[in-house]
Amino acid sequence: MNQNQFHIDNVDMAWCPGCGNFSILKALKMALAELEIQPKDLVVCSGIGQAPKSPQYMNTNFFNGLHGRSFSPAVAVKAVNPNLTVIVEGGDGDNYGEGGNHFIHNIRRNPNIAHFVHNNMVYGLTKGQASPTSERGFITPVQTTGVILEPFNPIAVAISLDASFVARAFAGDIEQTKALMKEAIKHKGYALIDIFQPCVTFNKNNTYKWFKDNTYYLDESYDPTDRVEAFKKAIETDKFPLGIIYKAPVKPTFDENIGVYKEDKTPVCFRNNDNKDKLKQLITSKR
Amino acid sequence: MSNSSSIAKDVSIVVCGEAGQGVDTIAEVLTTILKKAHYNIFVAKEFMSRIRGGTNSCTIRVSSEKVNANINKIDFLIPLSKEAMSHLSKRISSDTVVFSDKEFIDENYRNKCKIIETSFASIAKEIGGSIYVNTVASGLILGLFDVDEDIVKTYIEKSFFNKGLEVVKSNNNAIKRGYDLAKSIIDKENIVIKMDKDKTVANEIIVTGAEAVGMGAIAGGCNFISAYPMSPATGVLVFLAQNKEDFGIIVEQAEDEIAAINMALGAWYAGARAITTTSGGGFALMCEGVSLAGMIESPMVIHVAQRPGPATGLPTRTEQGDLNLILYSGHGDFPRAIYTPGDMQEAFYLTAHAFNIADNYQIPAFVLTDQYLMDSFYNTEEFDLEDIKIERNIVETTSDYKRYELNDTGISPRGIPGHGVGLVQLDSDEHDETGHITESMEVRSQMVQKRLNKLEELKNATIPPEFYGSEDYKTLIVGWGTTKNIILEAIKQINNPDLAYIHYSQIYPLHEFTSDYLVQAQNTIVVEGNVTAQFARFIRQETGIEIDTKILKHDGIAFSVEELIENIEKVI
């Protein structure tokens, strides 16, 4: 299987030259091809922003929904048809701001879904406002005297909810990003990768060089199954650790817990529920 | 009230007390047993938004013919708290007989009604504790109806079986003491109920509005519900949760209403049949999701149980005040269907129907009810599944599949991911036939038109309003939703051959006969539970016809038959 399965030629891509989204998309297509997933069996759910346009630029089923609302449909899709590979993809505003509540509570559900957040610490599509992950002091057309809020820490939040798999990547490193994506997709349970990327047009602070200088890779000596150590890593900002930061002990996924697949593994969407007799019984029991 | 020589057609019993005292339990016990004794029963509940304290009441109607409507009159009143009688001050009349222990008798009413002092508390104490007060009181009422004691015994044994023999025995004892009280009242006070029985009741079911909607959903093929708890709509979520194993339903309590509707849309995308349930304030959060459904052309079934607004309003009361919201919610133009069931039968069939309509036309379909319907219950004909067909319209995709293929009807074949070799691509942005984002003005117009074409198709499937009365009517009453049985009982009592009534169980699209019906009348009246006559305004918008008289209510309680009669007679 070569990467052409997911590749589309001559797509009019709305991203600026040099945008980190290009690398992330490339890494994703490679990861999917190497995992031998078929486009028809993949669903990518995204919201609104520049990053959420990604599924439109590849060969896949997609549900490009509302801003902040990509995760909810994804959880439902996976529950209704667990045979599909489901990925949630979008930006930091989409996933941590508008979608913040869904981020928190869907992690609690532990859906068997890979979640790729393109984190460029700015709102690109709407032209440069601060995002939940923007650094303090970041100056924008709206935060004219600099961001005064504490940046949202998705790694720490995810670990506090005992997210099944938590990682951080950097778009500038396609091979490593691809490798992490493969791990996340293969992982049984919720898998988050917060992917640092530069926004060449609207974020002149957190550039390619800035990310290179302010990140480091965790090495083999690091044990991601130690949750307390993971919290320590989560609050490191000088420099930010990259790689798999936390891996929870294996636990049942959302579609295993909801009960409909206890006895019958057929996806709910393909069941021929002839419930008439049972329903008649239920109705008659109300006499 | 009846004396020993007349036959009562219907008796209304009101039980009133604090939350947690067992008002609902008494209503359930009485109606279950009275139905087994072949009487028609109806219960309307009004209650405060609290778990303990306050004052709540159940109005229980027992009748030889069906009377499934809210009324004011109280034949028998059982107050269980000091505030009960004053709470019902407007409904107590000289015909009301109050059965009450001394401590709950409000002396202000001594001369306004008949008060019979009872000793429920001391009897209960003899039996084993104040917990038996409710059973003694129930026994009194059942004794007045002279219900066959075997029926009661069977019920008690079944209900308290798992609490042990002692509890069963004590409850049977409590019932017997209640019967003794009834006997002495019949002898001393000459209060006797003679009511014809109705054998057809035996094969009927008792359901609440919430259960009717829930069953309708299952009948409609529902296999997914995501919802956020909100009075008075939670009952539907609870019902489906309790039946999820038997029917293979995915049930998930969402973190908020925004998640609820977005999850449901994801479920439809993947091939499930999803519903959500909420009330006005929760639905307000779903408006964006409704707009999404319109844009991605996804089926969706939304049950909204109305309560008085704005904002938090009266969480446990009833109103018909969200019609405008349901009509116009969701930015942009796209079609929808709105069903407004008026009784349990409609609640069941229309909910099932909503799933097929949603699937056929790929639109959001609403089932609009209210607290009055949700919490009422009565015996009704068993729901018939014979004619209900689950119409699934999913296609297996081919490699050139386009989700939004343009055609005459505007309804493109709907594929789902993983079913066929094609790709199913949805976009909340304006999109081309393949579901990809577009800024082309031409494509935009085509898609707007496509979505609106579906409305033309949908109009062909509109359920006509139900007409009651003679064809040469002079005055026409127009109503929608849960006022149905109340209006029917009112006009039956008014008994004026010039008076007719149309009941709308679907208000959008508005049926094309509407103008014809209105134009024929010399006098038109709308009856609805909101202050701005929302349905009347909508009719004027669609037909140009102004309805002459508006009978409106917005105090949190459903119309009563009596107040409707009074208001209708003023204008005819």
PDB file of C-alpha atoms in Angstrom, chain B residues 3 23 62 64 85 156 172 184 186 190 216 219 242 245 251 254 279 340-341 360 401-402 406 460 465 487 500 502:
ATOM      1  CA  ASN B   3     -76.100  10.996  46.425  1.00  0.00           C
ATOM      2  CA  VAL B  23     -48.858  12.272  46.523  1.00  0.00           C
ATOM      3  CA  VAL B  62     -62.234   8.317  37.523  1.00  0.00           C
ATOM      4  CA  SER B  64     -67.231   5.566  33.076  1.00  0.00           C
ATOM      5  CA  MET B  85     -56.214  23.423  51.040  1.00  0.00           C
ATOM      6  CA  ILE B 156     -50.729  -5.116  47.316  1.00  0.00           C
ATOM      7  CA  ASN B 172     -53.494  -5.119  53.460  1.00  0.00           C
ATOM      8  CA  SER B 184     -68.844   4.488  57.919  1.00  0.00           C
ATOM      9  CA  ILE B 186     -71.229   5.909  53.237  1.00  0.00           C
ATOM     10  CA  ASN B 190     -74.683   9.339  52.445  1.00  0.00           C
ATOM     11  CA  GLY B 216     -42.724   5.754  19.798  1.00  0.00           C
ATOM     12  CA  ALA B 219     -41.126   1.822  17.294  1.00  0.00           C
ATOM     13  CA  GLN B 242     -34.197   1.516  31.264  1.00  0.00           C
ATOM     14  CA  GLU B 245     -30.607  -3.656  26.862  1.00  0.00           C
ATOM     15  CA  VAL B 251     -27.800   5.667  25.671  1.00  0.00           C
ATOM     16  CA  ALA B 254     -24.042  14.163  27.332  1.00  0.00           C
ATOM     17  CA  SER B 279     -36.752  21.533  27.157  1.00  0.00           C
ATOM     18  CA  THR B 340     -47.294  18.596  18.167  1.00  0.00           C
ATOM     19  CA  PRO B 341     -48.984  15.540  19.691  1.00  0.00           C
ATOM     20  CA  ASN B 360     -36.733  10.360   4.167  1.00  0.00           C
ATOM     21  CA  TYR B 401     -20.497   8.624  -4.710  1.00  0.00           C
ATOM     22  CA  LYS B 402     -21.413  12.259  -4.052  1.00  0.00           C
ATOM     23  CA  LEU B 406     -28.029  17.551  -7.301  1.00  0.00           C
ATOM     24  CA  ASN B 460     -46.835  16.500   0.385  1.00  0.00           C
ATOM     25  CA  PRO B 465     -55.449  18.938  11.117  1.00  0.00           C
ATOM     26  CA  ILE B 487     -60.908  21.553  24.136  1.00  0.00           C
ATOM     27  CA  ALA B 500     -66.299  23.361  15.451  1.00  0.00           C
ATOM     28  CA  ILE B 502     -59.499  21.843  14.401  1.00  0.00           C
TER      29      ILE B 502
END
